């Protein structure tokens, strides 16, 4: 949700938030022996195993990711002190062969990594919610039984011929002993008056042209339950949503979320975890009963 958030802030505020985040995360990455390949907007591409291979590269990558998520509390404390909004981070990790070296031309070159496994890592990260660490099957196997795995799911990334398993990491034991707090899936409360929602499906961060209608029937702090008749939505599908008030006026067209499963109550309700809640949507949600 950072792109949407940044459109609502002054440029200097965006830079302050990003630079604070980069400062903290860079220190952690380097302390775990990562090579920072590049900063991509508000993202970081880091490599373990190049230019020097170590036997515990995958384990250190996961331990580093856990440390980074734990550090987000401090990042957001600094944001609050400056009057900036809080931000969240998703991390994707994959282990595989890549091409490493100086990439570019005679006029400009940089040390970097390319290859299908770089692309797959990016795809895995795209499935994350804020606060999540998702790793591939190859990383999971190399780390072994010292991982605390909170969830496993099958996904079908673009450019891959067969579904792959991705694992949500809750911590790593062994010599690292770094763990995230245990997660409890927050319950959703039923709404006395359902809310009409229009949505489009996001693909590669672009909204689709086709618009659908759904009904929000339950709500939590960071998620909601939707009835979506006649539309099949896969798990981890990204949505851009517009909220419609009782009088037909549009509350916001900048609400974003990710399909995370089905809610038991009411039956056949699709659960969507929000990835960006604009201020006007938060105020509207607070008014609902």
Tab-separated table of N, CA, C and O in Angstrom, residues 6 20 44 65 69 136 138 142 167 172-173 181 184 211 217 261:
chain	number	residue	atom	x	y	z
A	6	UNK	N	1.920	7.121	-0.557
A	6	UNK	CA	2.835	8.189	-0.959
A	6	UNK	C	2.138	9.270	-1.780
A	6	UNK	O	2.568	10.429	-1.789
A	20	UNK	N	14.234	6.445	6.540
A	20	UNK	CA	14.245	5.872	7.885
A	20	UNK	C	14.165	4.350	7.807
A	20	UNK	O	14.919	3.635	8.483
A	44	UNK	N	13.846	-3.426	-1.240
A	44	UNK	CA	15.269	-3.778	-1.188
A	44	UNK	C	15.449	-5.159	-1.798
A	44	UNK	O	14.724	-6.090	-1.449
A	65	UNK	N	15.380	-11.944	7.836
A	65	UNK	CA	14.018	-11.509	7.552
A	65	UNK	C	13.204	-11.364	8.835
A	65	UNK	O	12.441	-10.399	9.006
A	69	UNK	N	11.502	-7.923	10.354
A	69	UNK	CA	10.101	-7.737	10.746
A	69	UNK	C	10.002	-7.254	12.195
A	69	UNK	O	9.167	-6.393	12.517
A	136	UNK	N	10.239	-20.104	-0.255
A	136	UNK	CA	9.980	-21.181	-1.211
A	136	UNK	C	10.299	-22.535	-0.597
A	136	UNK	O	10.910	-22.648	0.472
A	138	UNK	N	12.449	-24.663	-1.732
A	138	UNK	CA	13.904	-24.902	-1.715
A	138	UNK	C	14.554	-24.266	-0.487
A	138	UNK	O	15.445	-24.854	0.137
A	142	UNK	N	16.424	-26.329	2.799
A	142	UNK	CA	17.793	-26.026	3.209
A	142	UNK	C	17.866	-25.544	4.657
A	142	UNK	O	18.883	-25.735	5.330
A	167	UNK	N	5.798	-21.095	2.120
A	167	UNK	CA	5.622	-21.292	3.559
A	167	UNK	C	5.715	-19.948	4.268
A	167	UNK	O	6.610	-19.145	3.980
A	172	UNK	N	12.778	-18.708	13.604
A	172	UNK	CA	13.853	-19.651	13.327
A	172	UNK	C	14.608	-19.918	14.624
A	172	UNK	O	14.963	-18.993	15.363
A	173	UNK	N	14.820	-21.213	14.924
A	173	UNK	CA	15.521	-21.605	16.145
A	173	UNK	C	17.007	-21.800	15.902
A	173	UNK	O	17.654	-20.972	15.266
A	181	UNK	N	5.829	-12.765	17.074
A	181	UNK	CA	4.722	-13.142	17.969
A	181	UNK	C	3.777	-14.124	17.266
A	181	UNK	O	3.584	-14.056	16.052
A	184	UNK	N	-2.843	-14.751	15.822
A	184	UNK	CA	-4.220	-15.190	16.005
A	184	UNK	C	-5.065	-14.471	14.955
A	184	UNK	O	-5.032	-13.234	14.868
A	211	UNK	N	-15.093	-4.087	-13.704
A	211	UNK	CA	-15.491	-3.781	-12.337
A	211	UNK	C	-16.594	-4.747	-11.901
A	211	UNK	O	-17.514	-5.043	-12.672
A	217	UNK	N	-20.145	-7.850	4.481
A	217	UNK	CA	-21.110	-8.288	5.489
A	217	UNK	C	-20.497	-8.419	6.878
A	217	UNK	O	-21.228	-8.582	7.860
A	261	UNK	N	-8.779	-16.108	2.050
A	261	UNK	CA	-9.478	-17.362	2.321
A	261	UNK	C	-10.958	-17.145	2.473
A	261	UNK	O	-11.519	-16.166	1.962
